[in-house]
Short mmCIF file of C-alpha atoms in Angstrom, two decimals:
data_model
loop_
_atom_site.label_atom_id
_atom_site.label_comp_id
_atom_site.label_asym_id
_atom_site.label_seq_id
_atom_site.Cartn_x
_atom_site.Cartn_y
_atom_site.Cartn_z
CA MET E 29 0.15 0.16 -0.06
CA ALA E 30 3.18 2.25 0.79
CA ASN E 31 4.02 1.93 -3.03
CA PRO E 32 1.96 5.02 -5.26
CA ILE E 33 1.66 2.53 -8.36
CA VAL E 34 -0.04 0.01 -6.74
CA GLY E 35 -2.08 2.35 -5.01
CA MET E 36 -3.56 3.68 -8.38
CA PHE E 37 -4.60 0.48 -9.36
CA ARG E 38 -6.22 -0.54 -6.23
CA ILE E 39 -8.63 2.36 -6.72
CA LYS E 40 -11.36 1.52 -8.96
CA GLU E 41 -12.21 4.90 -10.28
CA LEU E 42 -8.51 5.67 -10.76
CA ARG E 43 -7.59 2.42 -12.52
CA GLU E 44 -10.77 2.52 -14.79
CA ARG E 45 -9.47 6.33 -15.93
CA ILE E 46 -5.84 5.08 -16.42
CA LEU E 47 -6.96 1.85 -18.16
CA PHE E 48 -9.43 3.98 -20.41
CA THR E 49 -6.71 6.79 -21.23
CA PHE E 50 -4.23 3.95 -22.23
CA GLY E 51 -6.67 2.31 -24.30
CA MET E 52 -7.48 5.44 -26.41
CA LEU E 53 -3.71 6.06 -27.16
CA VAL E 54 -3.18 2.60 -28.47
CA VAL E 55 -5.81 3.52 -31.02
CA PHE E 56 -4.21 6.50 -31.76
CA ARG E 57 -1.21 5.10 -32.31
CA ILE E 58 -2.87 2.38 -34.34
CA GLY E 59 -4.48 4.41 -36.78
CA ALA E 60 -1.27 6.41 -37.05
CA VAL E 61 0.19 3.61 -39.20
CA PHE E 62 -2.77 2.79 -41.21
CA PRO E 63 -2.08 4.60 -44.60
CA ILE E 64 -4.97 6.54 -46.75
CA PRO E 65 -6.77 4.12 -49.49
CA GLY E 66 -5.23 4.13 -53.00
CA ILE E 67 -1.53 4.63 -51.99
CA ASN E 68 1.31 2.23 -52.53
CA VAL E 69 3.00 2.07 -48.85
CA ARG E 70 6.33 0.62 -50.24
CA GLU E 71 7.12 3.23 -52.86
CA LEU E 72 6.20 5.78 -50.60
CA SER E 73 8.54 4.60 -47.78
CA ARG E 74 11.44 4.20 -50.61
CA PHE E 75 10.80 7.74 -51.51
CA PHE E 76 11.23 9.07 -48.13
CA MET E 77 14.42 6.71 -47.85
CA SER E 78 15.78 8.29 -50.74
CA GLN E 79 15.77 11.60 -49.17
CA GLY E 80 18.55 11.16 -47.06
CA THR E 81 18.93 12.66 -44.03
CA GLY E 82 15.49 13.57 -44.45
CA ASN E 83 13.47 16.64 -45.15
CA PRO E 84 13.31 19.17 -42.30
CA ILE E 85 9.72 20.37 -42.97
CA VAL E 86 8.59 16.69 -43.05
CA ASP E 87 10.62 15.86 -39.85
CA TYR E 88 8.57 18.78 -38.21
CA LEU E 89 5.29 17.99 -39.54
CA ASP E 90 5.82 14.17 -38.22
CA PHE E 91 6.82 15.72 -34.92
CA PHE E 92 3.36 16.94 -34.05
CA ALA E 93 1.56 13.88 -35.75
CA GLY E 94 3.40 11.06 -34.21
CA GLY E 95 5.11 9.78 -37.57
CA ALA E 96 1.95 9.79 -39.51
CA PHE E 97 2.57 12.15 -41.89
CA SER E 98 5.23 10.64 -43.83
CA ASN E 99 3.18 7.45 -43.63
CA PHE E 100 0.38 9.26 -44.82
CA SER E 101 -1.84 7.75 -42.54
CA VAL E 102 -5.52 8.43 -41.51
CA PHE E 103 -4.21 10.34 -38.79
CA MET E 104 -1.37 12.31 -41.03
CA LEU E 105 -3.12 16.17 -39.84
CA GLY E 106 -2.84 14.99 -36.07
CA ILE E 107 -5.04 16.97 -33.66
CA MET E 108 -3.44 20.34 -35.11
CA PRO E 109 -6.05 21.69 -37.04
CA TYR E 110 -8.27 21.80 -33.99
CA ILE E 111 -5.69 23.67 -32.38
CA THR E 112 -5.31 26.11 -35.24
CA MET E 113 -9.00 26.36 -35.07
CA SER E 114 -8.99 27.04 -31.31
CA ILE E 115 -6.28 30.19 -31.77
CA ILE E 116 -8.54 31.46 -34.37
CA MET E 117 -11.53 31.57 -32.40
CA GLN E 118 -10.02 32.80 -29.48
CA LEU E 119 -8.76 35.78 -31.23
CA LEU E 120 -12.17 36.40 -32.76
CA LEU E 121 -13.63 36.47 -29.20
CA ILE E 122 -11.49 39.31 -28.66
CA VAL E 123 -12.10 40.98 -31.91
CA PHE E 124 -15.66 40.65 -31.88
CA PRO E 125 -17.44 42.06 -28.68
CA ASN E 126 -20.75 40.48 -29.80
CA LEU E 127 -19.33 36.86 -30.07
CA LYS E 128 -17.85 37.30 -26.60
CA LYS E 129 -21.38 38.24 -25.52
CA ILE E 130 -22.89 35.14 -27.16
CA SER E 131 -20.18 32.88 -25.18
CA GLN E 132 -21.16 34.52 -21.92
CA GLU E 133 -24.81 33.62 -22.36
CA ASP E 134 -26.68 30.70 -21.23
CA GLY E 135 -25.56 27.48 -23.65
CA GLY E 136 -23.35 30.07 -25.38
CA ARG E 137 -20.31 28.07 -24.81
CA LYS E 138 -21.82 25.00 -26.44
CA LYS E 139 -22.68 26.97 -29.31
CA ILE E 140 -19.04 28.45 -29.61
CA GLN E 141 -17.41 25.11 -29.56
CA LYS E 142 -20.04 23.70 -31.99
CA TRP E 143 -18.59 26.64 -34.31
CA GLN E 144 -14.96 25.77 -33.69
CA ARG E 145 -15.95 21.85 -34.43
CA TYR E 146 -17.03 23.23 -38.16
CA GLY E 147 -14.23 25.50 -38.64
CA THR E 148 -11.93 22.52 -37.89
CA VAL E 149 -13.49 20.76 -40.79
CA VAL E 150 -12.96 23.62 -43.13
CA VAL E 151 -8.96 23.61 -41.99
CA CYS E 152 -9.15 20.24 -42.46
CA ILE E 153 -10.50 20.10 -46.08
CA VAL E 154 -7.80 23.13 -47.05
CA GLN E 155 -4.93 20.83 -45.53
CA ALA E 156 -6.10 17.77 -47.06
CA LEU E 157 -6.34 19.50 -50.51
CA ALA E 158 -2.56 20.34 -50.02
CA VAL E 159 -1.97 16.65 -49.20
CA GLY E 160 -3.00 15.76 -52.43
CA GLN E 161 -0.89 17.68 -54.03
CA PHE E 162 1.99 16.71 -52.08
CA ALA E 163 0.98 13.27 -53.11
CA ARG E 164 1.21 14.54 -57.02
CA TYR E 165 4.61 15.54 -56.10
CA ILE E 166 5.75 12.07 -54.94
CA ASP E 167 4.19 10.43 -57.73
CA ARG E 168 6.29 12.40 -60.25
CA GLN E 169 9.26 11.22 -58.39
CA VAL E 170 8.38 7.26 -57.78
CA GLU E 171 6.44 5.10 -60.22
CA ASN E 172 3.13 3.42 -59.36
CA LEU E 173 2.65 5.67 -56.00
CA LEU E 174 -1.15 5.62 -56.57
CA TYR E 175 -3.59 3.11 -57.37
CA VAL E 176 -6.23 5.15 -58.27
CA ASN E 177 -6.08 8.68 -60.29
CA MET E 178 -5.38 11.81 -58.82
CA PHE E 179 -9.00 13.20 -58.70
CA GLN E 180 -10.16 9.99 -56.99
CA PHE E 181 -6.94 10.01 -54.45
CA THR E 182 -7.65 13.67 -53.65
CA LEU E 183 -11.34 12.83 -52.56
CA ILE E 184 -10.36 10.02 -50.82
CA SER E 185 -7.86 11.65 -49.00
CA ILE E 186 -10.11 14.78 -48.11
CA LEU E 187 -12.73 11.92 -46.87
CA THR E 188 -10.16 9.95 -44.58
CA VAL E 189 -7.76 12.79 -43.32
CA THR E 190 -10.85 14.99 -42.29
CA THR E 191 -12.26 12.07 -40.54
CA GLY E 192 -9.10 11.06 -39.03
CA THR E 193 -8.92 14.52 -37.41
CA MET E 194 -12.38 14.83 -36.14
CA PHE E 195 -12.18 10.90 -34.56
CA LEU E 196 -8.88 12.32 -32.88
CA MET E 197 -10.69 15.33 -31.52
CA TRP E 198 -13.43 13.08 -29.92
CA ILE E 199 -10.60 10.91 -28.34
CA GLY E 200 -9.06 13.84 -26.67
CA GLU E 201 -12.79 15.06 -25.47
CA GLN E 202 -13.30 11.42 -24.23
CA ILE E 203 -9.89 11.05 -22.30
CA THR E 204 -10.48 14.44 -21.13
CA LYS E 205 -14.15 13.27 -19.47
CA ARG E 206 -13.43 9.72 -18.68
CA GLY E 207 -9.85 9.33 -18.26
CA VAL E 208 -6.80 11.16 -16.65
CA GLY E 209 -5.08 14.55 -18.03
CA ASN E 210 -6.19 16.55 -21.07
CA GLY E 211 -6.87 14.39 -24.02
CA ILE E 212 -5.43 16.99 -26.65
CA SER E 213 -2.26 17.38 -24.79
CA LEU E 214 -1.91 13.70 -24.43
CA LEU E 215 -2.19 12.88 -27.88
CA ILE E 216 0.45 15.37 -28.88
CA TYR E 217 2.36 13.64 -25.95
CA ALA E 218 1.86 10.40 -26.83
CA GLY E 219 3.09 11.04 -30.57
CA ILE E 220 6.11 12.64 -29.44
CA VAL E 221 7.10 9.73 -26.86
CA ALA E 222 6.12 6.86 -29.43
CA ARG E 223 9.11 8.33 -31.67
CA LEU E 224 11.87 8.75 -28.99
CA PRO E 225 12.94 5.22 -29.14
CA ASP E 226 13.59 5.44 -33.02
CA ALA E 227 15.38 8.80 -32.66
CA LEU E 228 17.98 7.46 -29.91
CA PHE E 229 18.56 4.32 -32.17
CA GLN E 230 19.34 6.57 -34.94
CA LEU E 231 21.25 8.89 -33.11
CA PHE E 232 23.67 5.70 -31.91
CA ARG E 233 23.45 3.83 -35.55
CA MET E 234 24.72 7.13 -37.09
CA MET E 235 27.41 7.11 -34.24
CA ARG E 236 28.39 3.53 -34.84
CA ASN E 237 28.69 4.19 -38.52
CA GLY E 238 31.07 7.10 -37.78
CA GLU E 239 28.72 9.41 -39.50
CA ILE E 240 28.72 11.91 -36.25
CA ASN E 241 31.21 12.32 -33.37
CA PRO E 242 30.61 10.44 -30.26
CA VAL E 243 31.56 12.94 -27.97
CA PHE E 244 28.38 15.29 -29.75
CA VAL E 245 26.30 12.56 -28.92
CA ILE E 246 27.24 12.55 -25.16
CA ILE E 247 27.01 16.31 -25.21
CA VAL E 248 23.60 16.38 -26.46
CA LEU E 249 22.42 13.52 -24.03
CA VAL E 250 23.54 15.99 -21.48
CA MET E 251 21.71 18.89 -22.90
CA PHE E 252 18.98 16.62 -23.09
CA VAL E 253 18.90 15.97 -19.31
CA GLY E 254 19.86 19.74 -18.65
CA ILE E 255 16.98 20.93 -20.40
CA VAL E 256 14.43 18.80 -18.83
CA ALA E 257 15.76 20.07 -15.36
CA LEU E 258 15.01 23.62 -16.68
CA VAL E 259 11.70 23.01 -18.19
CA VAL E 260 10.92 21.67 -14.63
CA PHE E 261 12.15 24.43 -12.81
CA GLU E 262 10.45 26.65 -15.02
CA GLN E 263 7.14 24.96 -14.80
CA GLN E 264 7.18 24.87 -10.79
CA GLY E 265 8.55 28.40 -10.31
CA GLN E 266 5.96 30.81 -8.90
CA ARG E 267 5.58 34.36 -7.48
CA LYS E 268 3.52 34.61 -4.33
CA ILE E 269 1.22 37.60 -4.04
CA PRO E 270 0.13 38.09 -0.28
CA VAL E 271 -3.44 38.78 0.28
CA ASN E 272 -5.10 39.47 3.78
CA TYR E 273 -9.01 39.20 4.42
CA ALA E 274 -10.49 41.11 7.36
CA LYS E 275 -13.09 39.58 9.83
CA ARG E 276 -16.43 39.19 8.25
CA VAL E 277 -20.09 38.14 9.71
CA VAL E 278 -21.94 35.15 7.88
CA GLY E 279 -25.14 34.72 9.33
CA ARG E 280 -24.63 34.54 12.77
CA LYS E 281 -21.04 33.32 12.60
CA MET E 282 -18.02 35.41 12.54
CA TYR E 283 -15.24 34.46 10.27
CA GLY E 284 -11.52 35.47 11.54
CA ALA E 285 -9.22 37.35 9.48
CA GLN E 286 -7.26 34.92 6.99
CA ASN E 287 -3.70 35.60 5.45
CA THR E 288 -3.52 33.83 1.89
CA TYR E 289 -1.63 34.53 -1.19
CA ILE E 290 -2.14 34.42 -5.14
CA PRO E 291 0.52 32.03 -6.95
CA PHE E 292 1.37 33.73 -10.30
CA LYS E 293 3.44 31.07 -12.14
CA ILE E 294 6.50 32.28 -13.92
CA ASN E 295 5.37 31.24 -17.00
CA PRO E 296 1.37 31.06 -16.25
CA SER E 297 0.30 29.79 -19.58
CA GLY E 298 2.43 26.59 -19.36
CA VAL E 299 3.58 24.93 -22.97
CA ILE E 300 0.28 26.69 -24.51
CA PRO E 301 2.67 29.41 -26.71
CA VAL E 302 4.58 26.72 -27.70
CA ILE E 303 1.99 24.83 -29.07
CA PHE E 304 -0.33 27.46 -30.53
CA ALA E 305 2.98 29.43 -32.14
CA SER E 306 3.71 25.99 -33.74
CA SER E 307 0.53 25.30 -35.23
CA ILE E 308 0.17 29.05 -36.70
CA LEU E 309 3.53 28.45 -38.36
CA MET E 310 2.73 24.84 -39.40
CA PHE E 311 -0.36 25.67 -41.26
CA PRO E 312 1.18 27.82 -43.95
CA MET E 313 4.36 25.71 -44.13
CA GLN E 314 2.45 22.77 -44.68
CA ILE E 315 0.36 24.51 -47.55
CA ALA E 316 3.65 25.78 -48.82
CA GLN E 317 5.39 22.53 -48.79
CA SER E 318 2.46 20.54 -50.20
CA LEU E 319 1.88 23.09 -53.14
CA GLY E 320 5.38 23.90 -53.80
CA GLY E 321 6.97 20.33 -53.55
CA ASP E 322 8.49 20.58 -57.32
CA GLY E 323 11.04 23.29 -56.04
CA THR E 324 10.41 25.64 -58.95
CA SER E 325 7.04 27.79 -57.74
CA TRP E 326 6.80 30.91 -55.29
CA LEU E 327 5.51 28.41 -53.09
CA SER E 328 8.55 26.35 -52.46
CA SER E 329 10.56 29.51 -51.79
CA VAL E 330 8.02 30.19 -49.03
CA ALA E 331 8.45 26.71 -47.92
CA ASN E 332 12.55 27.17 -47.40
CA ALA E 333 11.86 30.35 -45.86
CA LEU E 334 9.23 28.89 -43.25
CA SER E 335 11.82 25.75 -42.79
CA PRO E 336 12.40 25.17 -38.82
CA GLN E 337 15.85 25.73 -39.60
CA SER E 338 15.70 29.00 -41.35
CA LEU E 339 16.15 32.37 -39.60
CA LEU E 340 12.78 33.68 -40.50
CA TYR E 341 11.12 30.85 -39.11
CA ASN E 342 13.20 31.12 -35.78
CA ILE E 343 12.67 35.10 -35.27
CA LEU E 344 8.68 34.51 -36.09
CA TYR E 345 8.72 31.59 -33.42
CA VAL E 346 10.27 33.73 -30.70
CA PHE E 347 7.73 36.64 -31.60
CA LEU E 348 4.55 34.56 -31.58
CA ILE E 349 5.91 32.31 -28.18
CA VAL E 350 6.00 35.56 -26.40
CA PHE E 351 2.91 37.21 -28.01
CA PHE E 352 0.88 33.91 -26.91
CA ALA E 353 2.44 34.01 -23.88
CA TYR E 354 0.85 37.67 -23.06
CA PHE E 355 -2.48 36.77 -24.65
CA TYR E 356 -2.95 33.46 -22.98
CA THR E 357 -2.04 35.03 -19.43
CA GLN E 358 -4.55 37.98 -20.31
CA VAL E 359 -7.28 35.47 -20.96
CA THR E 360 -6.78 33.13 -17.96
CA LEU E 361 -5.19 35.55 -15.63
CA ASN E 362 -7.29 38.75 -15.68
CA PRO E 363 -6.11 41.24 -13.07
CA ILE E 364 -9.21 43.13 -13.19
CA GLU E 365 -11.31 40.53 -12.42
CA ILE E 366 -8.89 39.26 -9.58
CA ALA E 367 -8.69 42.72 -7.97
CA LYS E 368 -12.80 42.89 -8.04
CA GLN E 369 -12.82 39.06 -6.27
CA ILE E 370 -10.59 40.39 -3.65
CA ARG E 371 -12.58 43.91 -3.27
CA GLU E 372 -15.91 41.65 -3.03
CA ASN E 373 -14.54 39.64 -0.21
CA GLY E 374 -13.10 41.93 1.80
CA GLY E 375 -9.38 41.27 1.06
CA SER E 376 -6.35 43.34 0.57
CA ILE E 377 -2.76 43.40 -0.20
CA PRO E 378 -0.04 44.66 2.16
CA GLY E 379 0.99 48.25 1.26
CA ILE E 380 -1.18 48.72 -1.78
CA ARG E 381 -4.41 50.98 -1.55
CA SER E 382 -7.74 49.13 -2.99
CA GLU E 383 -7.80 51.30 -6.26
CA LYS E 384 -4.35 50.46 -7.02
CA ILE E 385 -4.78 46.75 -6.77
CA GLU E 386 -5.42 46.09 -10.78
CA GLU E 387 -2.40 48.38 -11.66
CA HIS E 388 -0.11 46.40 -8.90
CA LEU E 389 -1.02 42.99 -10.21
CA THR E 390 -0.86 43.85 -14.04
CA ARG E 391 2.85 45.39 -13.27
CA ILE E 392 3.61 41.99 -11.43
CA LEU E 393 2.47 40.03 -14.29
CA ASN E 394 4.07 42.14 -16.98
CA ARG E 395 7.49 41.45 -15.16
CA ILE E 396 6.86 37.84 -14.78
CA VAL E 397 5.53 37.12 -18.38
CA LEU E 398 8.34 38.49 -20.52
CA PRO E 399 11.16 36.90 -18.94
CA GLY E 400 9.14 33.71 -18.45
CA SER E 401 8.06 33.77 -22.08
CA LEU E 402 11.70 34.55 -23.38
CA TYR E 403 12.99 31.88 -21.13
CA LEU E 404 10.22 29.66 -22.97
CA ALA E 405 11.20 30.66 -26.19
CA PHE E 406 14.92 29.95 -25.73
CA ILE E 407 14.23 26.53 -24.73
CA ALA E 408 11.64 26.06 -27.48
CA VAL E 409 14.61 26.98 -30.42
CA THR E 410 17.36 24.87 -28.88
CA PRO E 411 16.61 21.93 -31.12
CA THR E 412 17.76 24.32 -34.20
CA LEU E 413 20.77 25.43 -32.05
CA ILE E 414 21.62 21.81 -31.37
CA GLN E 415 21.10 20.63 -35.01
CA LEU E 416 23.19 23.58 -36.42
CA ALA E 417 26.11 23.11 -33.81
CA PHE E 418 26.23 19.38 -34.01
CA ARG E 419 25.01 18.43 -37.39
CA ILE E 420 22.36 16.22 -35.47
CA PRO E 421 19.60 14.87 -37.69
CA SER E 422 16.22 17.23 -37.94
CA SER E 423 14.24 14.08 -36.69
CA VAL E 424 16.43 13.65 -33.78
CA ALA E 425 16.95 17.14 -32.93
CA TYR E 426 12.84 17.98 -32.99
CA LEU E 427 12.09 15.08 -30.36
CA MET E 428 15.43 15.57 -28.14
CA GLY E 429 15.07 19.13 -28.25
CA GLY E 430 13.03 22.03 -26.55
CA THR E 431 9.51 21.81 -28.05
CA SER E 432 9.39 18.20 -27.47
CA LEU E 433 10.70 18.33 -23.96
CA LEU E 434 8.45 21.28 -22.97
CA ILE E 435 5.16 19.37 -23.80
CA MET E 436 6.50 16.12 -22.26
CA VAL E 437 7.41 17.71 -19.08
CA GLY E 438 4.12 20.16 -19.15
CA VAL E 439 2.11 17.21 -19.76
CA GLY E 440 3.58 14.92 -17.70
CA LEU E 441 3.49 17.31 -14.47
CA ASP E 442 -0.50 18.11 -15.34
CA THR E 443 -1.07 14.40 -15.52
CA MET E 444 0.61 13.54 -12.51
CA THR E 445 -1.15 16.17 -10.43
CA GLN E 446 -4.46 14.78 -11.54
CA ILE E 447 -3.38 11.49 -10.67
CA GLU E 448 -2.20 12.44 -7.12
CA GLY E 449 -5.62 14.58 -6.53
CA LEU E 450 -7.47 11.49 -7.15
CA LEU E 451 -5.00 9.35 -4.74
CA LYS E 452 -5.53 12.03 -2.25
CA MET E 453 -9.51 12.03 -2.54
CA HIS E 454 -9.42 8.38 -1.63
CA HIS E 455 -7.03 8.92 1.57
CA HIS E 456 -4.13 7.56 -0.39
CA GLU E 457 -0.66 9.20 0.12
CA GLY E 458 0.36 11.26 -3.19
CA LEU E 459 2.64 10.52 -5.79
CA VAL E 460 5.95 12.30 -4.28
CA LYS E 461 6.42 12.03 -0.50
CA ARG E 462 8.67 15.34 -0.32
CA GLY E 463 7.32 18.67 -2.12
CA LYS E 464 3.92 19.11 -3.87
CA LEU E 465 3.28 18.69 -7.76
CA ARG E 466 2.25 21.96 -9.14
CA GLY E 467 0.38 21.35 -12.60
CA ARG E 468 -1.65 23.52 -15.09
CA ASN E 469 -4.41 21.90 -17.51
CA LEU E 470 -3.61 22.45 -20.99
#
């Protein structure tokens, strides 16, 4: 009973949740290898093997799809169209006040979610058309790639990959509702973790064949451990704002003064800025790569400019991470609402006048979010620096670099936090004996 792992499976509710989550993730991984009907898998594999060290853009798209993109599987778009539409909807709620009013009405949230699902279908169709063009480019390079004509394959790909993404969206919602952790985040997490063994095998194979210096491999592995430690430190760090509450009378009872604090995370938005920034850049990158695959059109130049190794991409990446860190923090931690709740409950911040609470909280958030977002951006661009400095293949660098570790550590901490909460609810010890797990729902 002292073992928390054993305790997890002794509790019926938690055991069922964990097994359900595991089962859904198995379905996701099985679907990632089922190809779109009408494509010759052997010729497709031969084409990607002929690419040598790999295509950085394809490797990047594979990174978020869990290897499903290069397989041309029914899940090749992954869950990213849904995340892209979520960003668009969040921006629309800020730009259009009437839309925000609708979301605040009774049943308004369900209505917004329904529109978001419709928008996801549109994004999937656009990306599926690009997939058809990418298949046309590959068909020119190899023989007998398609068993059907190009028009039929385009229609099949639109139907299958759109259905696949919507099915993944449903799986994510079911995991959140009936499983453990946030379903959408766990799907991305599972795709990254599933590719780690192959990335490590590829790295050691290159070292054995003399293609890479063993010293570089050791340095990369040490950096891998160091980045994990930095991510955990950044995820767990917080600034505590003290709040004092005066005595108050409720009915016939008098409640004494209470001293507490508001925990402001160093990075309140977690890995959301990284996922949002990657999703925003991935959409035009995928369209340009698929439509400009022949290397002669202007779209091919756009695809090269948006390659994860390019300077333009990394500048935009850092800018979008900082932007979404501020944006999501303002959505989730509104200083005006926090100050209003403090005043309504008779609270005060020591040394700050009541009418200055909003200004004080805003100043603290701005001071926290900027260094936190820059720290996040530095970790996120680490794969590019590793790849350029040590000539590590892009497929390995993306999986062992900053973005993957940010997602794995962030999602892992959040899932562990939820499991620990369920354990303590059933009067069991938590997962850790010292300290306290602090996560955030992604």
